[in-house]
CSV table of C-alpha atoms and ligand atoms in Angstrom, one decimal:
chain,number,residue,atom,x,y,z
P,1,MET,CA,9.1,-44.4,-9.1
P,2,LEU,CA,7.6,-42.3,-6.4
P,3,ILE,CA,8.3,-38.6,-6.6
P,4,VAL,CA,8.4,-37.0,-3.2
P,5,PRO,CA,7.6,-33.3,-3.3
P,6,HIS,CA,10.2,-31.0,-1.9
P,7,ILE,CA,8.9,-29.1,1.1
P,8,PRO,CA,11.3,-26.2,1.9
P,9,SER,CA,12.6,-26.1,5.5
P,10,ASP,CA,12.3,-22.9,7.6
P,11,ARG,CA,16.0,-22.3,6.9
P,12,GLU,CA,15.5,-22.5,3.1
P,13,ARG,CA,12.5,-20.3,3.3
P,14,TYR,CA,14.5,-17.7,5.3
P,15,GLU,CA,17.3,-17.8,2.8
P,16,ASP,CA,15.0,-17.5,-0.2
P,17,ASN,CA,13.4,-14.5,1.5
P,18,LEU,CA,16.8,-12.9,1.9
P,19,TRP,CA,17.6,-13.6,-1.7
P,20,VAL,CA,14.4,-12.0,-2.9
P,21,LYS,CA,15.0,-9.0,-0.7
P,22,SER,CA,18.6,-8.5,-1.9
P,23,LYS,CA,17.4,-8.5,-5.5
P,24,CYS,CA,14.8,-6.0,-4.5
P,25,TYR,CA,17.5,-3.8,-2.9
P,26,ARG,CA,19.7,-4.0,-5.9
P,27,PHE,CA,16.8,-3.0,-8.2
P,28,TYR,CA,16.2,0.0,-5.9
P,29,VAL,CA,19.9,1.0,-6.1
P,30,GLU,CA,19.9,0.6,-9.9
P,31,GLN,CA,16.8,2.8,-10.2
P,32,ARG,CA,18.4,5.4,-7.9
P,33,ARG,CA,21.5,5.5,-10.0
P,34,LEU,CA,19.4,6.1,-13.1
P,35,HIS,CA,17.1,8.8,-11.7
P,36,CYS,CA,18.6,10.5,-8.7
P,37,ASN,CA,21.6,12.4,-7.4
P,38,PHE,CA,22.9,12.3,-3.8
P,39,LEU,CA,20.5,15.1,-2.7
P,40,GLN,CA,17.4,13.2,-3.8
P,41,ILE,CA,15.2,10.6,-2.1
P,42,MET,CA,13.6,8.2,-4.4
P,43,ASP,CA,9.9,7.3,-4.1
P,44,LEU,CA,9.8,4.2,-6.3
P,45,TRP,CA,6.5,2.9,-7.6
P,46,LEU,CA,6.0,-0.2,-9.6
P,47,LEU,CA,3.1,-0.3,-12.1
P,48,ALA,CA,1.3,-3.4,-13.0
P,49,PRO,CA,-1.8,-4.3,-15.1
P,50,CYS,CA,-4.8,-5.7,-13.3
P,51,CYS,CA,-8.1,-7.2,-14.6
P,52,THR,CA,-11.5,-5.6,-13.7
P,53,GLU,CA,-12.5,-8.3,-11.2
P,54,CYS,CA,-9.2,-8.1,-9.3
P,55,ALA,CA,-9.2,-4.3,-9.4
P,56,LEU,CA,-12.7,-4.1,-8.0
P,57,SER,CA,-12.0,-6.5,-5.2
P,58,ASN,CA,-9.0,-4.5,-4.1
P,59,PRO,CA,-9.9,-1.7,-1.8
P,60,LEU,CA,-7.2,0.5,-3.3
P,61,THR,CA,-8.7,0.5,-6.8
P,62,GLY,CA,-12.4,-0.4,-6.0
P,63,ASN,CA,-15.0,1.7,-7.8
P,64,ALA,CA,-12.4,3.5,-9.9
P,65,ILE,CA,-12.9,3.8,-13.6
P,66,PRO,CA,-10.6,1.6,-15.7
P,67,ASP,CA,-7.3,3.2,-16.7
P,68,ILE,CA,-7.1,1.6,-20.1
P,69,LEU,CA,-10.1,1.1,-22.4
P,70,PRO,CA,-10.1,-0.8,-25.7
P,71,GLN,CA,-11.2,2.1,-27.9
P,72,SER,CA,-8.6,4.5,-26.5
P,73,TRP,CA,-5.9,2.3,-25.2
P,74,GLU,CA,-3.0,4.2,-26.7
P,75,CYS,CA,-4.1,7.5,-25.3
P,76,ASP,CA,-5.0,5.9,-22.0
P,77,LEU,CA,-1.7,4.2,-21.7
P,78,LEU,CA,0.1,7.4,-22.4
P,79,LEU,CA,-1.9,9.2,-19.7
P,80,SER,CA,-1.9,6.6,-17.0
P,81,VAL,CA,1.7,5.4,-17.5
P,82,CYS,CA,4.2,7.1,-19.7
P,83,GLN,CA,5.6,7.4,-23.2
P,84,SER,CA,8.2,4.8,-22.9
P,85,VAL,CA,5.7,2.1,-21.8
P,86,LEU,CA,3.4,3.0,-24.7
P,87,GLY,CA,6.4,2.7,-27.1
P,88,GLN,CA,7.4,-0.7,-25.6
P,89,THR,CA,3.8,-2.0,-26.0
P,90,GLN,CA,3.5,-0.7,-29.6
P,91,THR,CA,6.8,-2.4,-30.5
P,92,ALA,CA,5.8,-5.7,-28.8
P,93,LEU,CA,2.5,-5.6,-30.7
P,94,ARG,CA,4.1,-5.0,-34.0
P,95,GLU,CA,6.4,-8.0,-33.4
P,96,ASN,CA,3.7,-10.2,-32.0
P,97,PRO,CA,0.0,-9.4,-32.7
P,98,ASP,CA,-0.9,-11.9,-29.9
P,99,PHE,CA,1.0,-9.9,-27.3
P,100,HIS,CA,-0.8,-9.4,-24.0
P,101,TYR,CA,-0.4,-8.2,-20.5
P,102,PHE,CA,-1.0,-10.4,-17.5
P,103,CYS,CA,-3.1,-9.5,-14.5
P,104,LYS,CA,-0.8,-8.9,-11.5
P,105,THR,CA,-3.2,-10.7,-9.1
P,106,CYS,CA,-4.8,-13.6,-11.0
P,107,GLY,CA,-2.4,-14.0,-14.0
P,108,ARG,CA,-5.2,-13.8,-16.5
P,109,GLU,CA,-4.2,-12.6,-20.0
P,110,LEU,CA,-5.3,-9.0,-20.8
P,111,ARG,CA,-5.4,-7.4,-24.2
P,112,PRO,CA,-7.0,-3.9,-23.9
P,113,TRP,CA,-6.3,-3.2,-27.6
P,114,VAL,CA,-8.7,-6.0,-28.5
P,115,ASP,CA,-11.5,-6.6,-26.0
P,116,SER,CA,-10.7,-6.2,-22.3
P,117,GLN,CA,-10.4,-3.1,-20.2
P,118,ILE,CA,-7.7,-3.0,-17.6
P,119,TYR,CA,-6.6,-1.1,-14.6
P,120,VAL,CA,-3.1,0.0,-13.8
P,121,VAL,CA,-2.2,-0.5,-10.1
P,122,SER,CA,0.8,1.1,-8.5
P,123,TYR,CA,2.6,0.0,-5.3
P,124,HIS,CA,5.9,0.5,-3.5
P,125,LEU,CA,8.6,-2.0,-4.2
P,126,GLU,CA,9.4,-2.2,-0.5
P,127,GLU,CA,5.8,-2.7,0.4
P,128,HIS,CA,5.4,-5.6,-1.9
P,129,TYR,CA,8.5,-7.4,-0.6
P,130,GLY,CA,8.0,-6.5,3.0
P,131,ILE,CA,10.8,-4.1,3.4
P,132,PRO,CA,10.1,-1.4,5.9
P,133,LEU,CA,9.6,2.1,4.4
P,134,GLU,CA,10.3,3.7,7.8
P,135,THR,CA,12.0,2.9,11.0
P,136,PRO,CA,10.4,5.4,13.4
P,137,PRO,CA,12.4,4.8,16.6
P,138,ARG,CA,15.8,4.2,15.1
P,139,LYS,CA,18.1,6.9,13.7
P,140,LYS,CA,21.4,5.0,13.5
P,141,PRO,CA,21.6,2.0,11.2
P,142,ALA,CA,22.9,-1.3,12.6
P,143,ILE,CA,26.5,-2.2,11.6
P,144,ILE,CA,25.3,-5.1,9.4
P,145,LEU,CA,23.0,-2.7,7.6
P,146,ARG,CA,25.8,-0.2,7.0
P,147,GLU,CA,28.0,-3.0,5.4
P,148,GLN,CA,25.1,-4.2,3.3
P,149,ILE,CA,24.4,-0.7,2.0
P,150,ILE,CA,28.0,-0.1,1.0
P,151,GLY,CA,28.1,-3.5,-0.7
P,152,LEU,CA,24.9,-2.7,-2.6
P,153,TYR,CA,26.4,0.5,-3.9
P,154,ASP,CA,29.6,-1.5,-5.0
P,155,ASN,CA,31.8,0.2,-2.4
P,156,ARG,CA,31.3,3.5,-4.3
P,157,CYS,CA,30.4,6.9,-3.1
P,158,PHE,CA,27.0,7.8,-4.4
P,159,GLY,CA,28.0,11.5,-4.8
P,160,CYS,CA,31.2,11.2,-6.9
P,161,ASN,CA,31.0,7.5,-7.8
P,162,SER,CA,34.6,6.9,-6.8
P,163,GLU,CA,35.6,3.7,-5.0
P,164,LYS,CA,36.8,4.5,-1.5
P,165,GLU,CA,38.3,2.6,1.4
P,166,ARG,CA,36.3,4.6,3.8
P,167,LEU,CA,32.7,5.4,3.2
P,168,ASP,CA,30.2,6.9,5.6
P,169,ILE,CA,26.6,6.1,5.7
P,170,ASP,CA,24.8,9.3,5.0
P,171,HIS,CA,21.2,10.0,5.9
P,172,ILE,CA,19.7,11.6,2.8
P,173,LEU,CA,17.1,13.4,4.9
P,174,PRO,CA,19.5,14.5,7.7
P,175,LYS,CA,18.9,13.0,11.2
P,176,ALA,CA,18.5,16.6,12.5
P,177,ALA,CA,15.5,17.0,10.2
P,178,GLY,CA,13.9,13.7,11.3
P,179,GLY,CA,15.6,11.4,8.8
P,180,ASP,CA,15.5,7.8,10.0
P,181,ALA,CA,17.5,4.6,9.3
P,182,ALA,CA,15.2,3.1,6.7
P,183,PHE,CA,17.0,1.7,3.7
P,184,ARG,CA,15.6,4.3,1.4
P,185,ASN,CA,17.1,7.1,3.5
P,186,LEU,CA,20.7,5.8,3.6
P,187,GLN,CA,23.5,6.1,1.1
P,188,PRO,CA,27.3,5.7,1.2
P,189,LEU,CA,29.2,9.0,0.8
P,190,CYS,CA,32.9,9.8,0.9
P,191,ARG,CA,34.1,12.5,3.2
P,192,LEU,CA,34.3,15.1,0.6
P,193,CYS,CA,30.8,14.5,-0.7
P,194,GLY,CA,29.5,14.3,2.8
P,195,ALA,CA,31.0,17.7,3.5
P,196,ARG,CA,29.6,19.0,0.2
P,197,LYS,CA,26.1,17.8,1.1
P,198,GLY,CA,26.2,19.1,4.7
P,199,ASN,CA,22.7,19.5,6.2
P,200,GLN,CA,20.9,20.4,2.9
P,201,LEU,CA,17.4,19.0,2.7
P,202,PRO,CA,16.7,16.5,-0.1
P,203,GLU,CA,14.2,16.7,-2.8
P,204,GLU,CA,11.8,13.8,-3.2
P,205,ILE,CA,11.7,12.3,-6.7
P,206,GLU,CA,8.8,10.1,-7.8
P,207,VAL,CA,9.9,7.3,-10.1
P,208,TYR,CA,7.5,5.0,-11.9
P,209,SER,CA,9.0,1.8,-13.1
P,210,THR,CA,7.9,0.3,-16.3
P,211,ILE,CA,4.6,-1.6,-16.4
P,212,TYR,CA,5.0,-5.3,-15.9
P,213,PHE,CA,4.6,-7.3,-19.1
P,214,GLY,CA,5.3,-10.9,-18.3
P,215,PRO,CA,3.4,-13.5,-16.2
P,216,TYR,CA,3.4,-12.1,-12.7
P,217,PRO,CA,5.8,-14.1,-10.5
P,218,SER,CA,3.8,-13.9,-7.2
P,219,ASP,CA,7.1,-13.6,-5.3
P,220,GLY,CA,9.3,-15.8,-7.5
P,221,TYR,CA,12.9,-15.0,-8.4
P,222,GLU,CA,13.3,-14.2,-12.0
P,223,GLY,CA,10.3,-12.1,-12.2
P,224,LEU,CA,11.5,-9.5,-9.8
P,225,PHE,CA,13.2,-7.5,-12.6
P,226,TRP,CA,11.4,-6.3,-15.6
D,301,ZN,ZN1,-7.1,-10.6,-12.2
D,302,ZN,ZN1,32.3,11.2,-3.1
């Protein structure tokens, strides 16, 4: 039997792309629920391990010293990432002595606790999935974007978490202060919370997501969440 490879049509590719992006948006909203209140803009960074060759051929990390060295990997991991990631790695290693990371770029196995040195690269979730971080000329979100945002927040006000028939799309950094209609600057608020917030300026919160442990999914589906 002849097996014909499936070549996705433009339409399928477009839909896949939307699917990946909607997962990305959901991840963003989840992280925001965990880390922020309605007066905080989240600057979300993803961290991933990277082998020496890939790190040196990437202009962002070229010529840098490795983040994690074999002889001091526990201390390095704590310094370059965070306590919870170190804890996760120690647990994984106890359960499976063969545990390893994978290079984000080439997929090579990395075990800094044995022999290799690795870099930790950080990047914006939106950048990686091609979602604009800013929309310079536009201050008012399109109607479809407003509906999508309310849906992503499960029809709940981000201030008081109550489900409301009527939710307004709030600019976290107010329009008057230069806030634009990029996804990261918009949230649904009920009238009361909107009034409570007024024109207060937000605080920016940097959030580093956990280091990526599994084989890196280039842009595949399952791998988007870790
Ligand atoms: Zn690599
Ligand atoms: Zn509210």
